[in-house]
Amino acid sequence: MISFESFARSYRGESRAAFVAGIREPHLALWTALDDESDERPTAQFLTLSHAPQAGAAARDHDAPLAVLPVAKRTGSNAFTLMITIGRAPNNDLVLPDRRVSKFHAYFRRVGDAWTVSDANSTNGTMVDGVPVPPERGLTLRSGARIVLGGAVHLEFLEADDLYDRLRAGGRDRAATE
């Protein structure tokens, strides 16, 4: 995971053609601050209070994402060669250390020219553009799709062209600002 600011600085002078040629996989833009599971929460009331800032995570659309993650297989991460796993356990391809995300929460697969995401029977579920992802059944993703893991971690699936546009817009979602 790399901060959005660092990622943007790395590609600041790139043309669209050079950027798209160099970015071979889609990326996930992370819009929610992660709530690390090591932070013990003793009471339900405190839990509710700690989530209050996150409840409006969708309102972050006018700001830049916090980080970006390439949707790519990590060498030696796990035995699931046909899927790119996401979850809080360190053996996932995409690790999100957040207690609201299951250890093995969901997975991405390339099916022909399309990408799908499937929920891996996670505790708190996966949604794509407001539609719950049935366990073990994939939903096809479009670039710009909003993915919510565990009801709280907001991601955006971006192919290279749309990621380039997002970088040029300073992270803002042009559709949300027009």
XYZ file of C-alpha atoms in Angstrom:
178
model
C 0.000 0.000 0.000
C 1.365 3.398 -0.958
C -0.037 6.760 0.025
C -1.994 8.494 -2.710
C 0.295 11.527 -2.421
C 3.455 9.431 -2.945
C 1.862 7.581 -5.854
C 0.824 10.877 -7.466
C 4.345 12.330 -7.031
C 5.850 9.228 -8.674
C 3.757 9.713 -11.827
C 3.438 13.516 -11.878
C 5.213 14.087 -15.212
C 3.885 11.035 -17.058
C 1.747 11.350 -20.161
C -1.455 9.314 -20.306
C 0.100 6.887 -22.822
C 3.220 6.322 -20.691
C 1.171 5.937 -17.501
C -1.263 3.419 -19.026
C 1.631 1.466 -20.590
C 3.400 1.287 -17.216
C 0.398 0.438 -15.052
C -0.487 -3.121 -15.975
C -3.048 -3.878 -13.283
C -6.054 -2.056 -11.860
C -5.657 -0.364 -8.492
C -7.838 0.097 -5.453
C -8.100 3.606 -4.055
C -8.556 3.472 -0.271
C -10.941 6.162 1.001
C -11.233 5.093 4.652
C -8.686 5.345 7.450
C -8.020 1.840 8.701
C -8.983 0.920 12.251
C -6.096 -1.343 13.265
C -7.280 -4.355 15.249
C -4.471 -3.900 17.779
C -6.376 -0.912 19.131
C -8.498 -2.598 21.820
C -11.987 -1.169 22.302
C -13.391 -2.054 25.743
C -17.021 -1.011 25.342
C -19.672 -0.984 22.626
C -20.317 2.692 23.357
C -16.680 3.506 22.679
C -16.857 1.451 19.489
C -19.782 3.520 18.275
C -17.965 6.750 19.046
C -14.803 5.579 17.300
C -16.737 4.861 14.124
C -18.496 8.218 13.978
C -15.870 9.806 11.688
C -15.968 6.763 9.410
C -19.725 6.830 8.996
C -19.327 9.661 6.498
C -16.555 7.961 4.531
C -18.529 8.308 1.306
C -18.395 12.080 1.857
C -14.615 11.865 1.228
C -15.358 11.799 -2.516
C -14.209 15.416 -2.851
C -10.851 14.707 -1.187
C -7.996 12.549 -2.361
C -7.935 8.856 -1.467
C -5.612 7.961 1.388
C -3.726 5.213 -0.446
C -3.638 3.027 -3.536
C -3.050 -0.719 -3.832
C -2.331 -2.588 -7.060
C -4.723 -5.495 -7.638
C -1.906 -7.972 -8.151
C -0.689 -11.318 -6.875
C 2.058 -10.991 -4.261
C 4.879 -13.531 -4.618
C 4.707 -16.196 -1.928
C 1.562 -14.809 -0.304
C -0.724 -17.857 -0.479
C -1.574 -20.982 -2.442
C -4.572 -19.449 -4.254
C -2.936 -18.941 -7.643
C -6.120 -18.037 -9.538
C -7.270 -15.323 -7.147
C -5.947 -12.132 -5.624
C -6.958 -12.226 -1.983
C -7.786 -9.296 0.274
C -8.116 -9.344 4.049
C -6.382 -8.429 7.281
C -4.162 -11.553 7.556
C -0.557 -11.027 6.397
C -0.720 -13.893 3.861
C -3.242 -12.048 1.650
C -2.136 -10.417 -1.576
C -3.755 -7.149 -0.428
C -3.496 -6.654 3.332
C -5.869 -4.243 5.066
C -5.089 -4.283 8.796
C -8.563 -3.307 9.959
C -10.592 -5.223 12.528
C -13.767 -4.790 10.470
C -12.179 -6.740 7.605
C -12.078 -10.543 7.911
C -8.745 -12.366 7.861
C -9.629 -13.608 4.346
C -12.399 -11.236 3.337
C -12.760 -11.352 -0.457
C -10.890 -12.085 -3.655
C -10.461 -10.676 -7.146
C -10.212 -12.729 -10.329
C -9.582 -11.868 -13.928
C -12.190 -13.560 -16.129
C -11.384 -12.891 -19.782
C -11.187 -9.123 -20.132
C -13.211 -8.464 -16.984
C -12.445 -8.410 -13.258
C -14.711 -9.890 -10.610
C -14.794 -9.638 -6.834
C -16.191 -12.401 -4.623
C -16.909 -12.378 -0.910
C -15.094 -15.196 0.923
C -17.840 -15.775 3.513
C -16.575 -12.752 5.428
C -18.080 -11.837 8.779
C -19.206 -8.334 7.804
C -19.786 -8.725 4.057
C -18.736 -7.051 0.830
C -20.732 -4.596 -1.276
C -20.159 -3.263 -4.792
C -21.967 -0.041 -5.693
C -24.426 -0.692 -2.867
C -25.169 -4.295 -3.931
C -24.223 -7.081 -1.489
C -21.809 -9.609 -2.979
C -23.156 -13.123 -2.314
C -20.586 -15.388 -0.618
C -18.466 -17.321 -3.109
C -20.220 -15.709 -6.124
C -18.461 -12.981 -8.017
C -19.772 -9.673 -9.272
C -18.199 -8.142 -12.365
C -16.419 -4.865 -11.663
C -16.347 -1.744 -13.797
C -13.684 0.893 -13.414
C -14.925 3.348 -10.785
C -16.906 0.710 -8.866
C -17.219 1.464 -5.150
C -16.374 -1.518 -2.960
C -17.157 -1.585 0.762
C -15.573 -4.247 2.956
C -16.957 -4.966 6.400
C -19.517 -2.178 6.103
C -16.806 0.405 6.742
C -13.701 0.206 4.528
C -14.391 2.109 1.300
C -12.397 1.303 -1.837
C -12.687 2.289 -5.474
C -11.669 -0.072 -8.291
C -9.793 1.870 -10.982
C -8.369 0.743 -14.314
C -5.259 2.620 -15.533
C -7.089 5.270 -17.628
C -9.404 6.212 -14.760
C -6.564 6.120 -12.245
C -4.652 8.565 -14.469
C -7.686 10.878 -14.541
C -7.991 10.622 -10.750
C -4.311 11.573 -10.353
C -4.740 14.576 -12.665
C -7.831 15.697 -10.742
C -5.863 15.660 -7.480
C -7.747 12.593 -6.296
C -11.190 14.101 -6.695
C -13.977 12.225 -8.388
C -14.773 14.470 -11.377
C -18.340 13.200 -11.574
C -18.902 14.132 -7.936
C -17.512 17.639 -8.429
C -19.321 18.565 -11.665
